[in-house]
Short mmCIF file of C-alpha atoms in Angstrom, two decimals:
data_model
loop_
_atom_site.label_atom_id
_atom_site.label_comp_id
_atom_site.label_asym_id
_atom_site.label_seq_id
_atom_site.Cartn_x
_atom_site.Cartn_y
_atom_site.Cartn_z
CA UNK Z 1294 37.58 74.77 60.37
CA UNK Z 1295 38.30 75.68 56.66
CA UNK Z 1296 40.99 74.64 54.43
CA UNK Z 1297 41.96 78.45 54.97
CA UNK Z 1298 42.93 78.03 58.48
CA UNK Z 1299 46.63 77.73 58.97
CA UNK Z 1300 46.74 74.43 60.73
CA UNK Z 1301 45.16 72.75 58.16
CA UNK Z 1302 46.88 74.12 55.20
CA UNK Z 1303 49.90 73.24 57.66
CA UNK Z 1304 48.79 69.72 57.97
CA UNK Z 1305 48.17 69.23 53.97
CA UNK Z 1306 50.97 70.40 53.02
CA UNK Z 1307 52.78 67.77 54.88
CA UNK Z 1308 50.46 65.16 53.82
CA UNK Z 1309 50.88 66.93 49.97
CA UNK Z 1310 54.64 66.49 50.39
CA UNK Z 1311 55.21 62.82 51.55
CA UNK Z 1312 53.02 62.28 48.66
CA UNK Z 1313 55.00 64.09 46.22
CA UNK Z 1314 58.64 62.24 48.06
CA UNK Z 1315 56.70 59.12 47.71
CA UNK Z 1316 55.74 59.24 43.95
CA UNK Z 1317 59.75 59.83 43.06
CA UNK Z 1318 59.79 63.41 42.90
CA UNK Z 1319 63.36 65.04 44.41
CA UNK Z 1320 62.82 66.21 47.78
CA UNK Z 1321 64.33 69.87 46.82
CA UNK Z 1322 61.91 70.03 44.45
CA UNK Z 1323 58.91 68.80 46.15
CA UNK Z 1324 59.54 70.39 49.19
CA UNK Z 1325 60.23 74.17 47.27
CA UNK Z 1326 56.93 74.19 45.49
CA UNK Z 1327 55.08 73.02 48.59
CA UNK Z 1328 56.61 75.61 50.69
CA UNK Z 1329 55.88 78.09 47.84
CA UNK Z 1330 52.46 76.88 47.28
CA UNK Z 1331 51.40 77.38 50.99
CA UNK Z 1332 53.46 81.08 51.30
CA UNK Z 1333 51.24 82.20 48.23
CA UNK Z 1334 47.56 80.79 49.73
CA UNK Z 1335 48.75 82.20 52.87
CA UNK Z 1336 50.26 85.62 52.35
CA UNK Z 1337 49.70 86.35 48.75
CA UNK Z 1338 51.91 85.20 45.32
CA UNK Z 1339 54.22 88.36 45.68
CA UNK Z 1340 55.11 87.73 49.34
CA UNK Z 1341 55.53 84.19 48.15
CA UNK Z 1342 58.34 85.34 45.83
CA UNK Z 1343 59.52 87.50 48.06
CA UNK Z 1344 60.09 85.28 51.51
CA UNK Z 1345 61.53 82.22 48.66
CA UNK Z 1346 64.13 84.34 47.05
CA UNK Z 1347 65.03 86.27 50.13
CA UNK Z 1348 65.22 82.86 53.33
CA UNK Z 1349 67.40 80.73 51.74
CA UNK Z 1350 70.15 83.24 51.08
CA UNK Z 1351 69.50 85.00 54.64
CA UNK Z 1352 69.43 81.92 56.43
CA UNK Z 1353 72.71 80.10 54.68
CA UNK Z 1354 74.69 83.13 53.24
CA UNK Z 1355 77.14 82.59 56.19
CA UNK Z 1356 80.35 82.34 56.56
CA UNK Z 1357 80.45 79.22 59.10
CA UNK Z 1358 78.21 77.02 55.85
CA UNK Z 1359 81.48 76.97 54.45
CA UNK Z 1360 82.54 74.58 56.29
CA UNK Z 1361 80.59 72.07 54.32
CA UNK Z 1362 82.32 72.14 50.94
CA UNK Z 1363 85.99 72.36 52.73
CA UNK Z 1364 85.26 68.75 54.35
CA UNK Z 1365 83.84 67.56 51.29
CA UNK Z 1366 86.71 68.62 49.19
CA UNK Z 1367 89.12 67.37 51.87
CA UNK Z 1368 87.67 63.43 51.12
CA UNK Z 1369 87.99 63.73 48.08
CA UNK Z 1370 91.37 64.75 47.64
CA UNK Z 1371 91.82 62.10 50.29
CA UNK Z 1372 90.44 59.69 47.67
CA UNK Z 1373 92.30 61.19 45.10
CA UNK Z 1374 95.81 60.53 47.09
CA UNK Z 1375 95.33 57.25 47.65
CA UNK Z 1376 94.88 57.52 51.24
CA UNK Z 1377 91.69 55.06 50.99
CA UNK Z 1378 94.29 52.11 50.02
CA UNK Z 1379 96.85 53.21 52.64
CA UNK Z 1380 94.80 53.04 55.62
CA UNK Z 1381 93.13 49.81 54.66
CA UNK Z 1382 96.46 48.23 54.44
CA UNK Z 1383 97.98 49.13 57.47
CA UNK Z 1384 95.07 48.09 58.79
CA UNK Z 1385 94.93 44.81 57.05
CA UNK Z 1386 98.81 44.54 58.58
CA UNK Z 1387 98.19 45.11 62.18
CA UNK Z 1388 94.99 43.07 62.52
CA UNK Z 1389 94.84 41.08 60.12
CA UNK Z 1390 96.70 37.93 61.45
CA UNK Z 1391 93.38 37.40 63.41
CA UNK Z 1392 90.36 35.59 63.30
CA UNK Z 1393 88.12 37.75 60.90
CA UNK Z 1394 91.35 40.14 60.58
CA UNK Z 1395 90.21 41.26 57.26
CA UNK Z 1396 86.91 42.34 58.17
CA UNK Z 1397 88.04 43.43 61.67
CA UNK Z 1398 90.42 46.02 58.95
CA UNK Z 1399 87.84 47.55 57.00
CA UNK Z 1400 86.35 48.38 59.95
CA UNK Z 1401 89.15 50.25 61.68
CA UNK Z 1402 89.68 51.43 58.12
CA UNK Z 1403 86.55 52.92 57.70
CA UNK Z 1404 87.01 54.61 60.90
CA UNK Z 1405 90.18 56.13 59.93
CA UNK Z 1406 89.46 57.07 56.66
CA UNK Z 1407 86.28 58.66 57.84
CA UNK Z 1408 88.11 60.93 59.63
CA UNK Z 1409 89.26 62.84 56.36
CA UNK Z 1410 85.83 61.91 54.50
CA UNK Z 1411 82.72 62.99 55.74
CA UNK Z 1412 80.24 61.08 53.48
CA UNK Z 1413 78.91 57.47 54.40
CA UNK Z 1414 77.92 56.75 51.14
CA UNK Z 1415 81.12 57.43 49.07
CA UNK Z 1416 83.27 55.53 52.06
CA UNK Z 1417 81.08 52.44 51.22
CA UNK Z 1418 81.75 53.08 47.62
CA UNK Z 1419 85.64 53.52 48.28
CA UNK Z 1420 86.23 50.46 50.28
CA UNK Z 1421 83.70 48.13 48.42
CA UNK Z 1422 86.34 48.55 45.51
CA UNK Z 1423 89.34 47.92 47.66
CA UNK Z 1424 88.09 45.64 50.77
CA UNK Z 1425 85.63 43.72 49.73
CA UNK Z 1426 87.53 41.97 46.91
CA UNK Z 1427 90.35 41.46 49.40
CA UNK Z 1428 88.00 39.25 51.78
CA UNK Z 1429 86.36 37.49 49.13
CA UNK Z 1430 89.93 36.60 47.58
CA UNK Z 1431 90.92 35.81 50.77
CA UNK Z 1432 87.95 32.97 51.56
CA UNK Z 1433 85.31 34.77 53.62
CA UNK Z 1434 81.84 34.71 53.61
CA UNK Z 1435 80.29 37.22 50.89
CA UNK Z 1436 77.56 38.59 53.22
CA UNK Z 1437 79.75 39.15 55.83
CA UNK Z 1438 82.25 40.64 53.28
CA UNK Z 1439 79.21 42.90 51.77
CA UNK Z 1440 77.63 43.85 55.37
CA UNK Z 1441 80.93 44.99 56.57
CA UNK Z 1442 81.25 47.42 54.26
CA UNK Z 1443 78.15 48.60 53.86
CA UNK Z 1444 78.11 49.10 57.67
CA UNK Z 1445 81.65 50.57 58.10
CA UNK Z 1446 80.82 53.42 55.46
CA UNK Z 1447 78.36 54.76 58.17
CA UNK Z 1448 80.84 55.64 60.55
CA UNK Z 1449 81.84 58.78 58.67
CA UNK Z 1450 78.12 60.34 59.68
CA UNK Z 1451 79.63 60.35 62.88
CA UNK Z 1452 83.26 60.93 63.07
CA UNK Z 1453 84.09 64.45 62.04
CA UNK Z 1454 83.85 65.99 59.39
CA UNK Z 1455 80.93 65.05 59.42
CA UNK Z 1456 78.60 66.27 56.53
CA UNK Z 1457 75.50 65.49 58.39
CA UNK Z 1458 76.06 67.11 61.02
CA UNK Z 1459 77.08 70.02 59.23
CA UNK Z 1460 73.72 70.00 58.01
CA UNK Z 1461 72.25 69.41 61.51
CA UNK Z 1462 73.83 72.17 62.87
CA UNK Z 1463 72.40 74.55 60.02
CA UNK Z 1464 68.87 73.73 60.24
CA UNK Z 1465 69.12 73.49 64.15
CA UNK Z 1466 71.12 76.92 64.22
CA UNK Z 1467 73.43 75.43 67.27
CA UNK Z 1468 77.25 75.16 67.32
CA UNK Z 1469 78.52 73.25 64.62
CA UNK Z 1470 82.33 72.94 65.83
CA UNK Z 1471 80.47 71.12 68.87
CA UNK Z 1472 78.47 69.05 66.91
CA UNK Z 1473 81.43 67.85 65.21
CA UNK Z 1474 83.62 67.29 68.48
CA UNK Z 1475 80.58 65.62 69.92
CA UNK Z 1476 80.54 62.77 67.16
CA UNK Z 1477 83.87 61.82 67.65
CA UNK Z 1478 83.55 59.89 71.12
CA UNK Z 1479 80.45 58.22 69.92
CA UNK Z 1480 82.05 57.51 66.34
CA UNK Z 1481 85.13 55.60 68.05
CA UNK Z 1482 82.17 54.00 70.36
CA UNK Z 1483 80.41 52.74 67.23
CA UNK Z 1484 83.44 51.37 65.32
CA UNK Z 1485 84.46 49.58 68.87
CA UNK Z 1486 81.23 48.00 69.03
CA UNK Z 1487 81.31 47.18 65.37
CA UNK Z 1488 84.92 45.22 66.31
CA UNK Z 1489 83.22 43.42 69.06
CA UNK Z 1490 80.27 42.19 67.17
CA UNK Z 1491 83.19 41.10 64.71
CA UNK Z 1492 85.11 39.06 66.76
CA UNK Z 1493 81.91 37.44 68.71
CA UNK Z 1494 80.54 36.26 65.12
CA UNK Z 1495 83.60 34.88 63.89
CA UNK Z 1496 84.77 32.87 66.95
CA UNK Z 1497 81.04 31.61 66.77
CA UNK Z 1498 81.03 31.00 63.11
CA UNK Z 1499 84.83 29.84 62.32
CA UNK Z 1500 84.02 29.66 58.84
CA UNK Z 1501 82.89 33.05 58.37
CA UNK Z 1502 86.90 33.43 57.28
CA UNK Z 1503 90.63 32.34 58.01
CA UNK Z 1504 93.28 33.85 59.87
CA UNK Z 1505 94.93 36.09 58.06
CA UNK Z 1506 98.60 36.23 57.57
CA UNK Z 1507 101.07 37.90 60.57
CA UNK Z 1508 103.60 40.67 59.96
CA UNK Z 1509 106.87 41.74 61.91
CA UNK Z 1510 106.69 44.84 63.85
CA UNK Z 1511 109.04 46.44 61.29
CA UNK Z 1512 106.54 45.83 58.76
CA UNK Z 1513 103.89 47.24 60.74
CA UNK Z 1514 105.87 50.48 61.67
CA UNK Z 1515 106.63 50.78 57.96
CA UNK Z 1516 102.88 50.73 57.27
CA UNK Z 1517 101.86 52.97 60.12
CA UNK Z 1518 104.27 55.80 58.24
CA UNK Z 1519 101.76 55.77 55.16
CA UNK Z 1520 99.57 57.36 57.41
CA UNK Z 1521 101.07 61.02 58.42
CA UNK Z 1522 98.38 62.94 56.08
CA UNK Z 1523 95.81 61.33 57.74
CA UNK Z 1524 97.02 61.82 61.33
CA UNK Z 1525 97.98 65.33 60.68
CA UNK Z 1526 94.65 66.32 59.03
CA UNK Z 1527 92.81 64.65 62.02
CA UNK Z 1528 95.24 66.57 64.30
CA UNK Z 1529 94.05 69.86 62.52
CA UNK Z 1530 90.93 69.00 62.42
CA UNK Z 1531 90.29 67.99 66.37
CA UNK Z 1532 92.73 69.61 67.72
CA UNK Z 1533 91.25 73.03 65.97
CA UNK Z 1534 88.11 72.64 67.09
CA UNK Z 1535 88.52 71.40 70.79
CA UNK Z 1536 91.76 74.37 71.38
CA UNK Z 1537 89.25 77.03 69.56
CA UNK Z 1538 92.31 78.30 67.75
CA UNK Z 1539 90.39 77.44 64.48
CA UNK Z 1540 86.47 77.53 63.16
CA UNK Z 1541 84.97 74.80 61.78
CA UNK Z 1542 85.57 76.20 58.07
CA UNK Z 1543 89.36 77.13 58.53
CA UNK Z 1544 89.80 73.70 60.06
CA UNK Z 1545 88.06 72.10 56.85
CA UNK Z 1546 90.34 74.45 54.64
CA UNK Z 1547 93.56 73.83 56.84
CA UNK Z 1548 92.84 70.19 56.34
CA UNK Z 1549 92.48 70.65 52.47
CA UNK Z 1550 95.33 72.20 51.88
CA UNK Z 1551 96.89 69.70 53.97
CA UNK Z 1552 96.33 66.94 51.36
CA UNK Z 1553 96.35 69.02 48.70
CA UNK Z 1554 99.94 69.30 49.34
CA UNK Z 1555 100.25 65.30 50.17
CA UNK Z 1556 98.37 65.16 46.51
CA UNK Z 1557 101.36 67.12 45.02
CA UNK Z 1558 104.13 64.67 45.95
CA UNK Z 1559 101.82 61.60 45.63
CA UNK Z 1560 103.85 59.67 42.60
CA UNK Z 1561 101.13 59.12 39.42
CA UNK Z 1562 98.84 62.55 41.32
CA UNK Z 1563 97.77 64.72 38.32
CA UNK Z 1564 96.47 67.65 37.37
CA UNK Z 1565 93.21 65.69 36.13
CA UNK Z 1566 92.66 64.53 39.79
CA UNK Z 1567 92.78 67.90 41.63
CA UNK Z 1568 90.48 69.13 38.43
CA UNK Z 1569 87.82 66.05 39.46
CA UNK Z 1570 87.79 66.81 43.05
CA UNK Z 1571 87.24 69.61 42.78
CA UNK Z 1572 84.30 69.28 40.37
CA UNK Z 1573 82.76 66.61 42.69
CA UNK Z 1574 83.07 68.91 45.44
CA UNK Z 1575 81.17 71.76 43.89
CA UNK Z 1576 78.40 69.04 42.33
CA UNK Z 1577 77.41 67.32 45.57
CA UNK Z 1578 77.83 70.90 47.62
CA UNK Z 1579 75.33 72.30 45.27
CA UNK Z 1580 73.39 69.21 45.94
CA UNK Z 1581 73.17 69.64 49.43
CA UNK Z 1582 72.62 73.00 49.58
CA UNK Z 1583 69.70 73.13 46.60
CA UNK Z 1584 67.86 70.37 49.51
CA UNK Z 1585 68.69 72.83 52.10
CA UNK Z 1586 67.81 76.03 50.15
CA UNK Z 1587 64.38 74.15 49.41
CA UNK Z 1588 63.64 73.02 53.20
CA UNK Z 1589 64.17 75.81 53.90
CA UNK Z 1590 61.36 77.61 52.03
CA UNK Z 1591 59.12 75.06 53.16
CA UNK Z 1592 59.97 75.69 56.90
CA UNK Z 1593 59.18 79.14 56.60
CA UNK Z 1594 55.62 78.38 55.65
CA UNK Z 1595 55.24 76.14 58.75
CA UNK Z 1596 56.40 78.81 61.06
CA UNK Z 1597 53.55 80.93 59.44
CA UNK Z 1598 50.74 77.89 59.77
CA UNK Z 1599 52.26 77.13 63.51
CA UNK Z 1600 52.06 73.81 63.34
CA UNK Z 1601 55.66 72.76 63.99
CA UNK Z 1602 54.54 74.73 68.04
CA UNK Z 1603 51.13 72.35 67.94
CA UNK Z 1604 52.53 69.26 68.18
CA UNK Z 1605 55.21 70.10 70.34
CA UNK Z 1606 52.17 71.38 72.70
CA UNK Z 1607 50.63 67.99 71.77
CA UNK Z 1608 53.26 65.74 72.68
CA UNK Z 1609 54.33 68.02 75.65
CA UNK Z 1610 51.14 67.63 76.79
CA UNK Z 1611 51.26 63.50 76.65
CA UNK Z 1612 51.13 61.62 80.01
CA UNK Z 1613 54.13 60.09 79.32
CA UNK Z 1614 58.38 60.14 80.36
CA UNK Z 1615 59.88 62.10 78.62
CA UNK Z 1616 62.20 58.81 77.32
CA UNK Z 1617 59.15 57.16 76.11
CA UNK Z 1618 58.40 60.45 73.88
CA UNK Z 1619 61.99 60.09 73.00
CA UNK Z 1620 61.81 56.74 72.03
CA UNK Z 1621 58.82 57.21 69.98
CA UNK Z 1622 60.58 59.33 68.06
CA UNK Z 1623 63.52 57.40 67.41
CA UNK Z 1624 60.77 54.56 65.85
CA UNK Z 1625 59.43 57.31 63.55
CA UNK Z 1626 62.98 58.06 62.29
CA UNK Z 1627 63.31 53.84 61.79
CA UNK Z 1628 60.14 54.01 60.08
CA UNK Z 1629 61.21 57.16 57.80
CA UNK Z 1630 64.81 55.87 56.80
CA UNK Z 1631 63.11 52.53 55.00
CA UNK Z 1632 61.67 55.17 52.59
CA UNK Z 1633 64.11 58.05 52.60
CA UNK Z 1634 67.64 59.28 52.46
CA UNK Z 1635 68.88 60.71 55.51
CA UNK Z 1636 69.57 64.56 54.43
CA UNK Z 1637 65.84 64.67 53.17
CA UNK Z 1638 64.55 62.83 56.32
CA UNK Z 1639 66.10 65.20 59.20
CA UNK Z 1640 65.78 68.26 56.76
CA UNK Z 1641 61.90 67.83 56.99
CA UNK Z 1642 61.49 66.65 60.02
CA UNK Z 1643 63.66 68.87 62.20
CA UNK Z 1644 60.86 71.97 62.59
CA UNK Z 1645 58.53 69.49 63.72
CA UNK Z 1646 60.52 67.58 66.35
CA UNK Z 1647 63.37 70.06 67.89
CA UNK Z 1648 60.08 72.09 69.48
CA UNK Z 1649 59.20 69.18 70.77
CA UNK Z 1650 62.99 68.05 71.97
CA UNK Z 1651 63.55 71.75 73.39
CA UNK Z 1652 60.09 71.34 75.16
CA UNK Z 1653 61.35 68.09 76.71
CA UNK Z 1654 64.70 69.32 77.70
CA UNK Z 1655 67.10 67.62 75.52
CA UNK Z 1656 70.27 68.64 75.13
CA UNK Z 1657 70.07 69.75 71.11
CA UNK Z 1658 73.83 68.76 70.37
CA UNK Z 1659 73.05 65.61 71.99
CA UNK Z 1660 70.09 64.18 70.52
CA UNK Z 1661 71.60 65.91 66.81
CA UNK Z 1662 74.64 63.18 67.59
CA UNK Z 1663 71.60 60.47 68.07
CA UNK Z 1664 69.81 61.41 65.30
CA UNK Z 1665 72.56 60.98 63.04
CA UNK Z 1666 73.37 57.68 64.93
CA UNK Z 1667 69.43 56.77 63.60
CA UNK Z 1668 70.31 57.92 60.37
CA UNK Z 1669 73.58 55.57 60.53
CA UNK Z 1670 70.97 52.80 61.32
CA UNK Z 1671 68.76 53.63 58.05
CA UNK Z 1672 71.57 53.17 55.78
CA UNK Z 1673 71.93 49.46 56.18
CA UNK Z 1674 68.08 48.62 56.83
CA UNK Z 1675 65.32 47.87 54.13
CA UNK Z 1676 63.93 48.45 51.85
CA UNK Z 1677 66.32 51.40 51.04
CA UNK Z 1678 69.35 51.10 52.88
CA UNK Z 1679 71.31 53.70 50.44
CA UNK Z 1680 74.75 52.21 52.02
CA UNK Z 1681 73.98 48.39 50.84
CA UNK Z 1682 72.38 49.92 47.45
CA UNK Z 1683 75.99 51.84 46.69
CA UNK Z 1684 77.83 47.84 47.41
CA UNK Z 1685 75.51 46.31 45.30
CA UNK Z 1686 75.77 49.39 42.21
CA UNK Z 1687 79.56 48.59 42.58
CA UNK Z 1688 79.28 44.82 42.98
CA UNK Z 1689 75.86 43.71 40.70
CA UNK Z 1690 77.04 40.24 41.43
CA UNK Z 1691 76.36 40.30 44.93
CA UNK Z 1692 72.85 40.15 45.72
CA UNK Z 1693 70.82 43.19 48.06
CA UNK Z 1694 69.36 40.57 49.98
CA UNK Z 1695 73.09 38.59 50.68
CA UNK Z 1696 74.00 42.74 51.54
CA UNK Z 1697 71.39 43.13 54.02
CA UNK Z 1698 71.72 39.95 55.77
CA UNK Z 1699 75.83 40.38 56.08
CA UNK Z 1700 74.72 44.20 57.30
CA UNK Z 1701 71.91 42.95 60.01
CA UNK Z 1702 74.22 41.99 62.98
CA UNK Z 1703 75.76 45.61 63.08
CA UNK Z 1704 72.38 46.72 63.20
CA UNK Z 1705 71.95 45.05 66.30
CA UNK Z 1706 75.31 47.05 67.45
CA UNK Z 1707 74.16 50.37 66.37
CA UNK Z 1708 70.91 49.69 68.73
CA UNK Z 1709 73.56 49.24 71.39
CA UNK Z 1710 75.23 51.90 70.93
CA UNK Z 1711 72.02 54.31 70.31
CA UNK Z 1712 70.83 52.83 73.82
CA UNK Z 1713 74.57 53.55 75.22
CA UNK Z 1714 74.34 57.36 74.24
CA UNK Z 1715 70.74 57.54 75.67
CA UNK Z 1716 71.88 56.17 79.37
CA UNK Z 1717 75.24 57.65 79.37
CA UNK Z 1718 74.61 61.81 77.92
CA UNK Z 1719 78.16 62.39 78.88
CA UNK Z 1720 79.36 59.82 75.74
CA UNK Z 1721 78.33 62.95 73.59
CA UNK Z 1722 78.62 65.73 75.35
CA UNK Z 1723 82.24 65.31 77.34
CA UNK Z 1724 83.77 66.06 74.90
CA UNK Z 1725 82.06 69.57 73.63
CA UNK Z 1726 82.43 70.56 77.08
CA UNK Z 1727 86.09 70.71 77.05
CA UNK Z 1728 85.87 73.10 74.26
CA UNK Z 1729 87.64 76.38 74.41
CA UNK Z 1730 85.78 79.40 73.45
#
C-alpha cells in the first residue's frame, strides 16, 4: 500500500487533523485545509477548488438551515427582554421555600428558559450572573452553587430549539422538526433527574443550604404572569412542530417576532438592544456555519477515500451486540469531549460513526438525541468542560476545580438518564411519532 491509496490518505488525514485541533488551531480552519489538501492529492488542485467552493453552498443553501439563526436570535432577544430574570424568579417563588429551593430554581429555570434559548453555553453565562449570586447571598455551598449552573445551562442542548441539534440534523440530512420534538421528552427527563439528585444531596448534606423563604399563592400567581412570552413562544414553537402547521424555520421566526414584540413594551427595551441581538445572532450564526461549511469540505474527501464505509464494515463485522458497539462509542465521545467542544466533536465524527449506526440499526433521530445527551455530559467534565469554563470567565473568584466538583453529581444523573434513553427508545421517539405530516 502507498501513501497514494485512498485509505491511507483517508486515515492521515484524520490523524493530520486531530493534530492540527490539538496544537490550537480552529477546527473550521483545520478541518478546510485538510479536506482541501486531500481533494487536491486525490483529484487534482482544480477539482479541489471546484468540489470546496461548490459543497458547502449545495449542501447548506437551504431553506430549512434557516432555522438556525431564527432560534438563535429568538434567545437572545429573550435575554434582551429580561425573560432570563423572570423565569428565575418565579421559580425562586414557587420552590424556593424548600430545602435546596434555590438551587432546585435554577434548575427549573434553566429548563424554562432553555426553551426560548437554544445555546448551553450562553444559558450558563445568563444565570451564573443572576443565580449564582442569589445562592451564595443566600448561604449555600459555592460548589454546589457553581455546579448547578454549570449543569443546568446544558439542558438547552436538549430542549428545543435546540442549536445542536439543528446542526445534527444538517450533517445527518434527517428531519430536523423531529429532532427537535424528540429532545423535548428527554430534556424534561434530564431536568427531573437533575431535581432529584437535588433534593437527595441536600436532605443528605443539610448544610449544603437553608430553606428558603415561602410565598402566598397570590404571590406565586402574580409571578407565574411574568411568564406569557415564554409560554406562548414554547406554545409556537411545540405546538408548530408536533401539529405540522409550521416548519422548523417559521416556528423559529414566529417565535422571534413573538418577543420581539414582548421587547417593544418591555419598560427600559431600546433600540441598542434589538441592534446587539441582532449582531450576536449574525456573529455566532456565521460561526457555526464557517465550522459547518469547513466539515463539510473535509467530508467530501472521505467519501472519495471510503473510509467513513471501512470502519463501518469493520465494526459491523465485530463479534459483538450491537449495545456493546454502541456503548463503545458513547466512551469515545467521553473521551473526545475532555479535549473538544461539542459542534467540532459531532461535526467530525458523524461520517465516521452514522455508517456504522445505520449498519447497526439505530434509529438516527434517536441516537442524534443521545449524542447530544453525551455532548451535555462533556460540558461539565474535565479537563475542558466549556460550561464550568464560561462560570468561572464570569466568576474568576470561584475556582474550576470548586466548579467541577459542585458539577460531578449531575454527571452521575446525566449517566442515568443516557442509560434511561438507551433501555426505554420510546423516551425519544414518542414523541416524533405523533407528528403530523
Amino acid at each position: 500500500m502507498s501513501l497514494t491509496d485512498p485509505a491511507i490518505l483517508g486515515v492521515l488525514s484524520v490523524v493530520l487533523l486531530l493534530t492540527l485541533v490539538g496544537l490550537g488551531v480552529r477546527i473550521f480552519v483545520a478541518a478546510a485545509l485538510v479536506g482541501f489538501a486531500g481533494l487536491a492529492a486525490m483529484r487534482g488542485f482544480g477539482t479541489a477548488m471546484a468540489l470546496a467552493g461548490l459543497t458547502p453552498y449545495a449542501k447548506t443553501a437551504t431553506y430549512e438551515f434557516s432555522v438556525l439563526p431564527m432560534y438563535l436570535l429568538l434567545g437572545f432577544l429573550a435575554f434582551y427582554a429580561g425573560m432570563t430574570r423572570q423565569v428565575f424568579e418565579a421559580a425562586r417563588i414557587w420552590v424556593g421555600q424548600l430545602r435546596g429551593g434555590l438551587a432546585l430554581a435554577t434548575v427549573v429555570a434553566t429548563a424554562g428558559f432553555s426553551a426560548v434559548s437554544g445555546a448551553s453555553t450562553a444559558t450558563s453565562a445568563v444565570f451564573t450572573r443572576i443565580a449564582l449570586p442569589e445562592m451564595i447571598r443566600a448561604g449555600y455551598a459555592v460548589s454546589i452553587s457553581a455546579g448547578v449552573v454549570a449543569a443546568g445551562g446544558t439542558l438547552a442542548s436538549l430542549i428545543p430549539p435546540s442549536g445542536i441539534l439543528v446542526i445534527y440534523g444538517i450533517i445527518a440530512e434527517t428531519s430536523i422538526g423531529k429532532l427537535l420534538l424528540a429532545g423535548f421528552i428527554p430534556g424534561a427527563l434530564s431536568a427531573l433527574v437533575y431535581v432529584a439528585t437535588i433534593a437527595v444531596l441536600f436532605r443528605l448534606k443539610p448544610e449544603l443550604g437553608p430553606v428558603g423563604q415561602s410565598y402566598t399563592l397570590r404571590r406565586k400567581l402574580a409571578a407565574t404572569r411574568n411568564l406569557a412570552g415564554i409560554a406562548l413562544v414554547i406554545a409556537i414553537v411545540l405546538g408548530g412542530l408536533y401539529s405540522g402547521w409550521l416548519t422548523p424555520t417559521e416556528t423559529g421566526a414566529a417565535g422571534a417576532f413573538v418577543m420581539l414584540v414582548f421587547c417593544v413594551f418591555k419598560t427600559g427595551f431600546r433600540l441598542a438592544n434589538l441592534r446587539d441581538a441582532l449582531i450576536e445572532t449574525a456573529q455566532v450564526s456565521a460561526m457555526i456555519f464557517a465550522i459547518i461549511w469547513a466539515v463539510l469540505i473535509y467530508v467530501r474527501f472521505l467519501g472519495f477515500t471510503g473510509l467513513p464505509g471501512d470502519i463501518a464494515e469493520w465494526v459491523l463485522g465485530l463479534d459483538a451486540n450491537r449495545y456493546v458497539i454502541l456503548i463503545g462509542i458513547l466512551l469515545v465521545y467521553v473521551v473526545l469531549g475532555m479535549f473538544m467542544d461539542a459542534i467540532g466533536m459531532l461535526l467530525l465524527t458523524l461520517p465516521f460513526v452514522l455508517p456504522t449506526i445505520d449498519g447497526l440499526g439505530f434509529n438516527e433521530i434517536w441516537f442524534g438525541i443521545i449524542l447530544v445527551k453525551m455532548a451535555e455530559i462533556c460540558l461539565i467534565t474535565p479537563p475542558i468542560g466549556l460550561n464550568v469554563f464560561v462560570v468561572h470567565g464570569v466568576r474568576p473568584d470561584i475556582p474550576v476545580n470548586t466548579i467541577f466538583r459542585g458539577a460531578f453529581p449531575f454527571f452521575i444523573a446525566d449517566v442515568v438518564t443516557v442509560i434511561l434513553l438507551i433501555l426505554i427508545p420510546d423516551i425519544v421517539l414518542w414523541l416524533p411519532n405523533q407528528m403530523s405530516g
